[in-house]
Amino acid sequence: MHFDGRRKIDMESGMYLKVELGDPYETGSIIPLREGELTIGRLNPRTTADIALQSPYVSRNHAVIIVENGKVYIKDLGSKHGTELNESPFAPYEQHELQNGDIITLAKGAVRLSFVNSDESDWDMTMEFSVPAGGFSEMQEGLYIVPERRQVIIDKQPLILSGKHTDLLMLLYARKNQAVSYDEIKLHVWPERLPHGVQAIPDVGNDEITALVYRLRKKLGPHGDKIISLPRYGYMLELT
């Protein structure tokens, strides 16, 4: 069984993974957890993983989520690029119990999943959009990003962006205040240009990324300077 981020959410257990970053899932997608094991691995025609991810840095059999007697555990399956819990790496085949709010990172940031146990959280299970009920007019001046709608509002006005500009901004927002490498941008913004090969990177030059960032900054107007250049590495969206 493979999970689809668009499927109807089954919250019976009250425990789930939320996708912060991890194609082909949309940011904010929910993966319900039930008793048993869910394997995490790289998406390919012969994948056997329950949670199949597009990143070439994710191993075919990367990790497993174990739900047992109301508790949830994460275990790395000897992956090439490792698994981290709350930014701390741990050894292959070590089993770690997850607590509400824990962050699971695969392959040095290529994938980020957060664990939610609603029985231990005062968070309302009904997701709220970032736009006030009264509409844009009730918002303060500034830059607002609504990832669940792939929507951008600047100074109370919606901003229309092309697909690539939106893809880039949503990636940077998902990793806000964190460095995002050129390779990560290539993988998430240009997946259609992914060549064949296990460790392949889309055939996209850094100059093409620079041009896209330049255009996005211009579209963001006075807020364009929130996209910070990181020489010889990539970019970061700096938000306070």
Coordinates of N, CA and C in Angstrom, one line a residue:
M1 N 0.9 -1.2 0.0 CA 0.0 0.0 0.0 C 0.9 1.2 0.0
H2 N 0.6 2.1 -0.9 CA 1.4 3.4 -1.0 C 0.5 4.6 -0.7
F3 N 1.0 5.5 0.1 CA 0.2 6.6 0.5 C 0.2 7.7 -0.5
D4 N -1.0 8.4 -0.6 CA -1.2 9.5 -1.5 C -1.5 10.7 -0.6
G5 N -0.8 11.8 -0.7 CA -1.1 13.0 0.1 C -2.4 13.6 -0.1
R6 N -3.1 13.2 -1.2 CA -4.4 13.7 -1.5 C -5.6 12.9 -1.0
R7 N -5.3 11.7 -0.4 CA -6.3 10.8 0.0 C -7.1 11.4 1.2
K8 N -8.3 10.9 1.4 CA -9.1 11.3 2.6 C -8.3 11.0 3.9
I9 N -8.3 12.0 4.8 CA -7.5 11.8 6.0 C -8.3 10.9 7.0
D10 N -7.7 9.9 7.5 CA -8.3 9.0 8.5 C -7.5 9.3 9.8
M11 N -8.2 10.0 10.7 CA -7.5 10.4 12.0 C -7.9 9.5 13.1
E12 N -8.4 8.3 12.9 CA -8.9 7.4 13.9 C -7.9 7.2 15.0
S13 N -6.6 7.0 14.7 CA -5.6 6.8 15.7 C -5.2 8.0 16.4
G14 N -5.4 9.2 15.8 CA -4.9 10.4 16.4 C -3.4 10.7 16.2
M15 N -2.8 9.8 15.4 CA -1.3 9.9 15.2 C -1.1 9.9 13.7
Y16 N -0.2 10.8 13.3 CA 0.1 10.9 11.9 C 1.5 11.6 11.6
L17 N 1.9 11.5 10.4 CA 3.1 12.2 10.0 C 2.6 13.4 9.1
K18 N 3.2 14.5 9.3 CA 2.9 15.7 8.4 C 4.2 15.9 7.5
V19 N 4.0 16.0 6.3 CA 5.1 16.2 5.3 C 5.4 17.7 5.3
E20 N 6.6 18.0 5.8 CA 7.1 19.4 5.7 C 7.9 19.6 4.4
L21 N 8.6 18.6 4.0 CA 9.3 18.6 2.7 C 9.5 17.2 2.2
G22 N 9.1 16.9 1.0 CA 9.2 15.5 0.5 C 8.4 15.2 -0.7
D23 N 8.9 15.5 -1.9 CA 8.2 15.1 -3.1 C 8.0 13.6 -3.2
P24 N 6.9 13.1 -3.8 CA 5.8 13.9 -4.5 C 4.7 14.4 -3.6
Y25 N 4.9 14.4 -2.3 CA 3.8 14.9 -1.4 C 3.8 16.4 -1.4
E26 N 2.6 17.0 -1.4 CA 2.6 18.5 -1.2 C 2.9 18.8 0.3
T27 N 3.5 20.0 0.5 CA 3.8 20.4 1.8 C 2.5 20.5 2.6
G28 N 2.5 19.9 3.8 CA 1.3 19.9 4.6 C 0.5 18.6 4.5
S29 N 0.9 17.7 3.6 CA 0.1 16.4 3.4 C 0.2 15.6 4.7
I30 N -0.8 14.8 5.0 CA -1.0 14.1 6.2 C -0.9 12.6 5.9
I31 N -0.1 11.8 6.6 CA 0.0 10.4 6.5 C -0.4 9.8 7.8
P32 N -1.6 9.2 7.8 CA -2.1 8.6 9.1 C -1.3 7.4 9.5
L33 N -1.2 7.2 10.8 CA -0.5 6.0 11.3 C -1.4 5.0 12.0
R34 N -1.2 3.8 11.7 CA -2.0 2.7 12.4 C -1.0 1.6 12.9
E35 N -1.6 0.7 13.6 CA -0.7 -0.3 14.2 C 0.0 -1.1 13.1
G36 N 1.3 -1.4 13.3 CA 2.1 -2.1 12.3 C 3.3 -1.3 11.9
E37 N 3.8 -1.6 10.7 CA 5.0 -1.0 10.2 C 4.7 -0.3 8.9
L38 N 5.3 0.9 8.7 CA 5.3 1.6 7.4 C 6.7 1.9 7.0
T39 N 7.1 1.3 5.9 CA 8.5 1.5 5.4 C 8.5 2.8 4.6
I40 N 9.7 3.5 4.6 CA 10.0 4.7 3.9 C 11.1 4.4 2.9
G41 N 10.9 4.8 1.7 CA 12.0 4.5 0.7 C 11.8 5.4 -0.6
R42 N 12.7 5.2 -1.5 CA 12.7 5.9 -2.7 C 11.7 5.4 -3.7
L43 N 11.0 6.4 -4.4 CA 10.0 6.0 -5.4 C 10.7 5.5 -6.6
N44 N 10.3 4.4 -7.1 CA 10.8 3.8 -8.4 C 9.8 2.7 -8.8
P45 N 9.9 2.3 -10.0 CA 8.9 1.3 -10.5 C 8.8 0.0 -9.7
R46 N 9.8 -0.3 -9.0 CA 9.8 -1.6 -8.2 C 9.8 -1.3 -6.7
T47 N 9.4 -0.1 -6.3 CA 9.4 0.2 -4.9 C 8.4 -0.7 -4.1
T48 N 8.8 -1.0 -2.9 CA 8.0 -1.7 -2.0 C 7.7 -0.9 -0.8
A49 N 8.1 0.4 -0.8 CA 7.9 1.3 0.4 C 6.5 1.7 0.5
D50 N 6.0 1.8 1.7 CA 4.7 2.3 2.0 C 4.6 3.8 1.7
I51 N 5.7 4.5 2.2 CA 5.8 6.0 1.9 C 6.9 6.1 0.9
A52 N 6.6 6.4 -0.3 CA 7.6 6.4 -1.4 C 7.9 7.9 -1.7
L53 N 9.2 8.2 -1.7 CA 9.6 9.6 -1.9 C 10.5 9.7 -3.1
Q54 N 10.4 10.9 -3.7 CA 11.1 11.1 -5.0 C 12.6 11.4 -4.9
S55 N 13.0 11.9 -3.8 CA 14.4 12.3 -3.8 C 15.4 11.1 -4.1
P56 N 16.4 11.3 -5.0 CA 17.3 10.3 -5.3 C 18.3 10.0 -4.1
Y57 N 18.3 10.9 -3.1 CA 19.2 10.7 -2.0 C 18.6 9.8 -0.9
V58 N 17.3 9.5 -1.1 CA 16.6 8.6 -0.2 C 16.9 7.2 -0.7
S59 N 17.3 6.3 0.2 CA 17.6 4.9 -0.1 C 16.3 4.2 -0.5
R60 N 16.5 3.1 -1.2 CA 15.3 2.3 -1.6 C 14.5 1.8 -0.4
N61 N 15.2 1.3 0.6 CA 14.7 1.0 1.9 C 15.4 1.8 2.9
H62 N 14.8 3.0 3.2 CA 15.6 4.0 4.0 C 15.3 3.8 5.5
A63 N 14.0 3.8 5.9 CA 13.7 3.7 7.3 C 12.3 3.1 7.5
V64 N 11.9 2.8 8.7 CA 10.6 2.2 9.0 C 10.0 2.9 10.2
I65 N 8.7 3.2 10.1 CA 7.9 3.7 11.2 C 7.2 2.5 11.8
I66 N 7.3 2.3 13.1 CA 6.7 1.2 13.8 C 5.7 1.7 14.8
V67 N 4.4 1.3 14.7 CA 3.4 1.6 15.6 C 3.0 0.4 16.4
E68 N 3.2 0.4 17.7 CA 3.1 -0.8 18.5 C 2.5 -0.4 19.9
N69 N 1.4 -0.9 20.2 CA 0.8 -0.7 21.6 C 0.6 0.8 21.9
G70 N 0.2 1.5 20.9 CA 0.0 3.0 21.1 C 1.2 3.8 21.1
K71 N 2.4 3.2 20.9 CA 3.6 4.0 20.8 C 4.2 3.9 19.3
V72 N 4.9 5.0 19.0 CA 5.5 5.1 17.6 C 7.0 5.2 17.7
Y73 N 7.6 4.4 16.8 CA 9.1 4.4 16.8 C 9.6 4.6 15.3
I74 N 10.8 5.2 15.2 CA 11.5 5.3 14.0 C 12.8 4.5 14.0
K75 N 13.1 3.8 12.9 CA 14.3 3.0 12.8 C 14.9 3.2 11.4
D76 N 16.2 3.6 11.3 CA 16.9 3.6 10.1 C 17.2 2.2 9.6
L77 N 17.1 1.9 8.3 CA 17.3 0.6 7.8 C 18.7 0.5 7.1
G78 N 19.7 1.2 7.6 CA 21.0 1.1 7.0 C 21.1 2.0 5.8
S79 N 20.4 3.1 5.7 CA 20.4 4.0 4.5 C 21.7 4.6 4.3
K80 N 22.0 5.0 3.0 CA 23.3 5.5 2.6 C 23.5 6.9 3.3
H81 N 22.4 7.7 3.3 CA 22.6 9.1 3.7 C 22.0 9.4 5.1
G82 N 21.5 8.4 5.8 CA 21.1 8.5 7.2 C 19.8 9.1 7.5
T83 N 19.4 9.0 8.8 CA 18.2 9.5 9.3 C 18.5 10.3 10.6
E84 N 17.8 11.4 10.8 CA 18.0 12.2 12.0 C 16.7 12.4 12.7
L85 N 16.8 12.5 14.0 CA 15.6 12.8 14.8 C 15.9 14.1 15.6
N86 N 15.1 15.1 15.3 CA 15.3 16.5 15.8 C 16.7 16.9 15.6
E87 N 17.2 16.7 14.3 CA 18.5 17.2 13.9 C 19.7 16.4 14.5
S88 N 19.4 15.3 15.2 CA 20.5 14.5 15.7 C 20.5 13.2 15.0
P89 N 21.6 12.8 14.3 CA 21.7 11.6 13.6 C 21.8 10.4 14.6
F90 N 21.3 9.2 14.2 CA 21.4 8.1 15.1 C 21.8 6.9 14.2
A91 N 22.4 5.9 14.9 CA 22.9 4.7 14.2 C 21.9 3.9 13.5
P92 N 22.3 3.2 12.4 CA 21.3 2.3 11.7 C 20.8 1.2 12.6
Y93 N 19.5 0.9 12.5 CA 18.8 -0.1 13.2 C 18.6 0.2 14.7
E94 N 18.9 1.4 15.1 CA 18.5 1.8 16.4 C 17.1 2.3 16.4
Q95 N 16.3 1.9 17.4 CA 14.9 2.2 17.4 C 14.6 3.3 18.4
H96 N 14.0 4.4 18.0 CA 13.8 5.6 18.8 C 12.3 5.9 18.9
E97 N 11.8 6.0 20.1 CA 10.4 6.4 20.3 C 10.1 7.8 19.9
L98 N 9.0 8.1 19.2 CA 8.7 9.4 18.8 C 7.8 10.1 19.8
Q99 N 8.0 11.4 20.0 CA 7.2 12.2 20.8 C 6.5 13.3 20.0
N100 N 5.3 13.7 20.5 CA 4.6 14.7 19.7 C 5.5 15.9 19.4
G101 N 5.5 16.3 18.1 CA 6.3 17.4 17.6 C 7.7 17.1 17.1
D102 N 8.1 15.8 17.3 CA 9.4 15.4 16.8 C 9.5 15.6 15.3
I103 N 10.7 15.9 14.8 CA 11.0 16.1 13.4 C 11.9 15.0 12.9
I104 N 11.5 14.3 11.9 CA 12.3 13.3 11.3 C 12.9 13.8 10.0
T105 N 14.2 13.7 9.8 CA 14.9 14.2 8.6 C 15.6 13.1 8.0
L106 N 15.4 12.9 6.7 CA 16.0 11.9 5.9 C 17.0 12.5 4.9
A107 N 18.1 11.8 4.8 CA 19.1 12.2 3.7 C 19.6 13.6 3.9
K108 N 20.0 14.0 5.1 CA 20.5 15.3 5.3 C 19.6 16.5 4.9
G109 N 18.3 16.3 5.1 CA 17.4 17.4 4.9 C 16.6 17.3 3.6
A110 N 16.9 16.3 2.8 CA 16.1 16.1 1.5 C 14.6 15.9 1.8
V111 N 14.3 15.3 3.0 CA 12.9 15.0 3.4 C 12.8 15.4 4.8
R112 N 11.7 16.1 5.2 CA 11.4 16.4 6.6 C 9.9 16.0 6.9
L113 N 9.8 15.2 7.9 CA 8.5 14.8 8.4 C 8.3 15.2 9.9
S114 N 7.1 15.6 10.2 CA 6.9 15.9 11.7 C 5.9 14.9 12.2
F115 N 6.1 14.5 13.4 CA 5.2 13.5 14.0 C 4.2 14.2 14.9
V116 N 2.9 13.9 14.8 CA 1.9 14.6 15.6 C 1.0 13.5 16.3
N117 N 0.9 13.6 17.6 CA 0.0 12.8 18.4 C -1.0 13.7 19.0
S118 N -2.2 13.7 18.4 CA -3.2 14.6 18.8 C -3.7 14.4 20.2
D119 N -3.5 13.3 20.8 CA -3.8 13.0 22.2 C -2.9 13.8 23.1
E120 N -1.8 14.2 22.6 CA -0.8 14.9 23.4 C -0.7 16.4 23.0
S121 N -1.5 16.8 22.1 CA -1.4 18.1 21.6 C -2.7 18.9 21.8
D122 N -2.6 20.2 22.0 CA -3.8 21.0 22.1 C -4.1 21.7 20.8
W123 N -3.4 21.2 19.7 CA -3.7 21.8 18.4 C -5.0 21.3 17.9
D124 N -5.8 22.2 17.4 CA -7.1 21.8 16.8 C -6.9 21.0 15.5
M125 N -7.6 19.9 15.4 CA -7.4 19.0 14.2 C -7.9 19.6 13.0
T126 N -8.8 20.6 13.1 CA -9.3 21.3 11.9 C -8.2 22.3 11.5
M127 N -7.6 22.1 10.3 CA -6.5 23.0 9.8 C -7.1 24.4 9.5
E128 N -6.4 25.3 10.0 CA -6.7 26.7 9.7 C -5.8 27.3 8.7
F129 N -6.5 28.0 7.7 CA -5.7 28.8 6.8 C -5.1 30.0 7.4
S130 N -4.1 30.6 6.8 CA -3.4 31.7 7.4 C -4.1 33.0 7.1
V131 N -5.1 33.0 6.2 CA -5.9 34.2 5.9 C -7.0 34.3 6.9
P132 N -7.2 35.5 7.5 CA -8.3 35.7 8.4 C -9.6 35.5 7.7
A133 N -10.7 35.2 8.6 CA -12.0 34.9 8.0 C -12.6 36.1 7.2
G134 N -12.2 37.3 7.6 CA -12.7 38.5 7.0 C -12.0 38.8 5.7
G135 N -11.0 38.0 5.3 CA -10.3 38.2 4.0 C -9.0 39.0 4.2
F136 N -8.5 39.4 3.0 CA -7.2 40.1 3.0 C -7.2 41.4 3.7
S137 N -8.4 42.1 3.7 CA -8.5 43.4 4.3 C -8.1 43.4 5.8
E138 N -8.3 42.3 6.5 CA -8.0 42.2 7.9 C -6.6 41.9 8.2
M139 N -5.8 41.6 7.2 CA -4.4 41.3 7.4 C -3.6 42.6 7.5
Q140 N -2.5 42.4 8.2 CA -1.5 43.6 8.3 C -0.7 43.6 7.0
E141 N -0.1 44.8 6.8 CA 0.8 44.9 5.7 C 2.0 43.9 5.8
G142 N 2.5 43.4 4.7 CA 3.6 42.5 4.7 C 3.5 41.4 3.8
L143 N 4.3 40.4 3.9 CA 4.4 39.2 3.1 C 3.7 38.0 3.8
Y144 N 2.7 37.4 3.2 CA 2.1 36.2 3.8 C 2.2 35.1 2.7
I145 N 2.5 33.9 3.2 CA 2.6 32.7 2.3 C 1.7 31.7 2.9
V146 N 0.7 31.2 2.1 CA -0.2 30.2 2.5 C 0.1 28.9 1.8
P147 N 0.9 28.0 2.3 CA 1.4 26.9 1.5 C 0.3 25.9 1.2
E148 N -0.7 25.8 2.1 CA -1.8 24.8 1.8 C -2.6 25.3 0.5
R149 N -2.5 26.5 0.2 CA -3.2 27.0 -1.0 C -2.2 27.4 -2.1
R150 N -0.9 27.3 -1.8 CA 0.1 27.8 -2.8 C -0.2 29.2 -3.1
Q151 N -0.4 30.0 -2.1 CA -0.9 31.4 -2.3 C 0.1 32.3 -1.6
V152 N 0.3 33.5 -2.3 CA 1.1 34.5 -1.8 C 0.4 35.8 -1.7
I153 N 0.4 36.5 -0.5 CA -0.3 37.8 -0.4 C 0.8 38.8 0.0
I154 N 0.8 39.9 -0.7 CA 1.7 41.0 -0.4 C 0.9 42.3 -0.1
D155 N 1.1 42.8 1.1 CA 0.4 44.0 1.4 C -1.1 44.0 1.1
K156 N -1.7 42.9 1.5 CA -3.2 42.6 1.4 C -3.7 42.3 0.0
Q157 N -2.7 42.1 -0.9 CA -3.1 41.8 -2.3 C -2.5 40.5 -2.7
P158 N -3.3 39.6 -3.3 CA -2.8 38.3 -3.8 C -1.8 38.5 -4.9
L159 N -0.7 37.8 -4.9 CA 0.3 37.9 -6.0 C 0.2 36.6 -6.9
I160 N 0.1 36.8 -8.2 CA 0.0 35.7 -9.1 C 1.4 35.4 -9.6
L161 N 1.8 34.1 -9.4 CA 3.1 33.7 -9.8 C 3.0 32.5 -10.7
S162 N 4.0 32.3 -11.6 CA 4.1 31.1 -12.4 C 4.4 29.9 -11.6
G163 N 4.3 28.7 -12.2 CA 4.5 27.5 -11.5 C 5.9 27.4 -10.9
K164 N 7.0 27.7 -11.7 CA 8.3 27.6 -11.2 C 8.6 28.6 -10.1
H165 N 8.1 29.8 -10.2 CA 8.3 30.8 -9.1 C 7.6 30.3 -7.8
T166 N 6.4 29.7 -8.0 CA 5.7 29.2 -6.8 C 6.4 28.0 -6.2
D167 N 6.9 27.1 -7.1 CA 7.6 25.9 -6.6 C 8.8 26.4 -5.7
L168 N 9.6 27.3 -6.3 CA 10.8 27.8 -5.5 C 10.4 28.4 -4.2
L169 N 9.4 29.3 -4.2 CA 9.0 30.0 -3.0 C 8.5 29.1 -2.0
M170 N 7.7 28.1 -2.4 CA 7.2 27.1 -1.4 C 8.3 26.2 -0.8
L171 N 9.3 25.9 -1.6 CA 10.4 25.1 -1.1 C 11.2 26.0 -0.1
L172 N 11.5 27.2 -0.4 CA 12.2 28.1 0.5 C 11.4 28.3 1.8
Y173 N 10.0 28.4 1.6 CA 9.2 28.7 2.8 C 9.1 27.5 3.7
A174 N 9.1 26.3 3.1 CA 9.1 25.0 3.9 C 10.4 24.9 4.7
R175 N 11.4 25.5 4.2 CA 12.7 25.5 4.9 C 13.1 26.9 5.4
K176 N 12.2 27.7 5.7 CA 12.4 29.1 6.1 C 13.5 29.2 7.2
N177 N 14.4 30.2 7.0 CA 15.5 30.4 7.9 C 16.5 29.3 8.0
Q178 N 16.5 28.5 6.9 CA 17.5 27.4 6.8 C 18.1 27.5 5.4
A179 N 19.3 27.1 5.2 CA 20.0 27.1 3.9 C 19.4 26.0 3.0
V180 N 19.1 26.3 1.8 CA 18.6 25.4 0.8 C 19.7 25.3 -0.3
S181 N 20.2 24.2 -0.6 CA 21.3 24.1 -1.6 C 20.8 24.1 -3.0
Y182 N 21.7 24.4 -3.9 CA 21.4 24.4 -5.3 C 20.8 23.1 -5.8
D183 N 21.4 22.0 -5.3 CA 20.9 20.7 -5.7 C 19.5 20.4 -5.2
E184 N 19.2 20.9 -4.0 CA 17.8 20.7 -3.5 C 16.8 21.5 -4.4
I185 N 17.2 22.7 -4.8 CA 16.4 23.5 -5.6 C 16.2 22.8 -7.0
K186 N 17.2 22.3 -7.5 CA 17.1 21.6 -8.8 C 16.1 20.4 -8.7
L187 N 16.2 19.7 -7.6 CA 15.4 18.5 -7.5 C 13.9 18.8 -7.3
H188 N 13.6 19.9 -6.6 CA 12.3 20.2 -6.2 C 11.6 21.1 -7.2
V189 N 12.3 21.9 -8.0 CA 11.8 22.9 -8.9 C 11.8 22.3 -10.3
W190 N 12.7 21.5 -10.7 CA 12.8 20.9 -12.0 C 12.8 19.4 -12.0
P191 N 11.8 18.7 -11.3 CA 11.8 17.3 -11.3 C 11.6 16.7 -12.7
E192 N 11.0 17.4 -13.6 CA 10.8 16.8 -14.9 C 12.0 16.7 -15.8
R193 N 13.1 17.3 -15.3 CA 14.4 17.2 -16.0 C 15.4 16.3 -15.3
L194 N 14.8 15.5 -14.4 CA 15.6 14.5 -13.7 C 16.1 13.4 -14.7
P195 N 17.4 13.3 -14.9 CA 17.9 12.3 -15.8 C 17.9 10.9 -15.1
H196 N 18.2 9.9 -15.9 CA 18.2 8.5 -15.3 C 19.4 8.4 -14.5
G197 N 19.3 7.6 -13.4 CA 20.4 7.3 -12.5 C 20.1 7.5 -11.1
V198 N 20.6 6.6 -10.2 CA 20.2 6.6 -8.8 C 20.5 7.9 -8.1
Q199 N 21.7 8.4 -8.4 CA 22.2 9.6 -7.7 C 22.1 10.8 -8.6
A200 N 21.2 10.8 -9.6 CA 21.2 11.9 -10.6 C 20.6 13.2 -10.0
I201 N 21.0 14.3 -10.7 CA 20.6 15.6 -10.4 C 20.0 16.2 -11.7
P202 N 18.9 16.9 -11.6 CA 18.4 17.5 -12.9 C 19.4 18.4 -13.6
D203 N 19.4 18.3 -14.9 CA 20.4 19.1 -15.7 C 20.0 20.5 -15.7
V204 N 20.2 21.2 -14.6 CA 19.9 22.6 -14.5 C 21.1 23.3 -14.0
G205 N 21.5 24.4 -14.7 CA 22.7 25.2 -14.3 C 22.4 26.1 -13.1
N206 N 23.4 26.5 -12.4 CA 23.2 27.4 -11.3 C 22.8 28.8 -11.8
D207 N 23.2 29.1 -13.0 CA 22.8 30.4 -13.6 C 21.3 30.4 -13.9
E208 N 20.7 29.3 -14.2 CA 19.2 29.2 -14.4 C 18.5 29.4 -13.1
I209 N 19.1 28.9 -12.0 CA 18.5 29.1 -10.7 C 18.6 30.6 -10.3
T210 N 19.8 31.1 -10.6 CA 20.0 32.6 -10.3 C 19.0 33.4 -11.0
A211 N 18.7 33.1 -12.2 CA 17.7 33.9 -13.0 C 16.3 33.8 -12.5
L212 N 16.0 32.6 -12.0 CA 14.6 32.4 -11.4 C 14.5 33.1 -10.1
V213 N 15.6 33.1 -9.3 CA 15.5 33.8 -8.0 C 15.4 35.3 -8.3
Y214 N 16.2 35.8 -9.3 CA 16.1 37.2 -9.6 C 14.7 37.7 -10.0
R215 N 14.0 36.9 -10.8 CA 12.7 37.2 -11.2 C 11.7 37.1 -10.1
L216 N 11.9 36.1 -9.2 CA 11.0 36.0 -8.0 C 11.2 37.2 -7.1
R217 N 12.4 37.6 -6.9 CA 12.7 38.7 -6.0 C 12.0 40.0 -6.6
K218 N 12.0 40.2 -7.9 CA 11.4 41.3 -8.5 C 9.9 41.3 -8.2
K219 N 9.3 40.1 -8.4 CA 7.8 39.9 -8.2 C 7.4 40.2 -6.7
L220 N 8.3 39.8 -5.8 CA 8.0 40.1 -4.4 C 8.2 41.5 -4.0
G221 N 8.7 42.3 -4.9 CA 8.9 43.7 -4.6 C 9.7 44.0 -3.4
P222 N 9.2 44.9 -2.5 CA 10.0 45.3 -1.3 C 10.4 44.1 -0.4
H223 N 9.7 42.9 -0.6 CA 10.0 41.8 0.2 C 11.0 40.8 -0.5
G224 N 11.5 41.2 -1.7 CA 12.4 40.3 -2.4 C 13.7 40.1 -1.7
D225 N 14.1 41.1 -0.8 CA 15.4 40.9 -0.2 C 15.3 39.9 1.0
K226 N 14.1 39.3 1.2 CA 14.0 38.2 2.2 C 14.7 36.9 1.7
I227 N 14.9 36.9 0.4 CA 15.6 35.7 -0.2 C 17.1 36.0 -0.2
I228 N 17.8 35.4 0.7 CA 19.2 35.6 0.9 C 20.1 34.7 0.1
S229 N 21.1 35.3 -0.6 CA 22.0 34.4 -1.4 C 23.1 33.9 -0.4
L230 N 23.4 32.6 -0.6 CA 24.4 32.0 0.2 C 25.5 31.5 -0.8
P231 N 26.6 32.3 -0.9 CA 27.6 32.1 -1.9 C 28.1 30.6 -2.0
R232 N 28.1 30.1 -3.2 CA 28.6 28.8 -3.5 C 27.8 27.6 -2.8
Y233 N 26.6 28.0 -2.3 CA 25.8 27.0 -1.7 C 24.3 27.0 -2.2
G234 N 23.6 28.2 -2.1 CA 22.2 28.2 -2.5 C 21.6 29.5 -2.0
Y235 N 20.4 29.3 -1.4 CA 19.6 30.4 -0.9 C 18.8 30.1 0.4
M236 N 18.3 31.2 1.0 CA 17.5 31.0 2.2 C 16.5 32.1 2.3
L237 N 15.3 31.7 2.7 CA 14.2 32.7 2.9 C 14.2 33.1 4.4
E238 N 14.6 34.3 4.6 CA 14.7 34.8 6.0 C 13.5 35.5 6.4
L239 N 12.8 34.8 7.4 CA 11.6 35.4 7.9 C 11.7 35.5 9.4
T240 N 11.1 36.5 10.0 CA 11.2 36.7 11.5 C 9.8 36.4 12.1

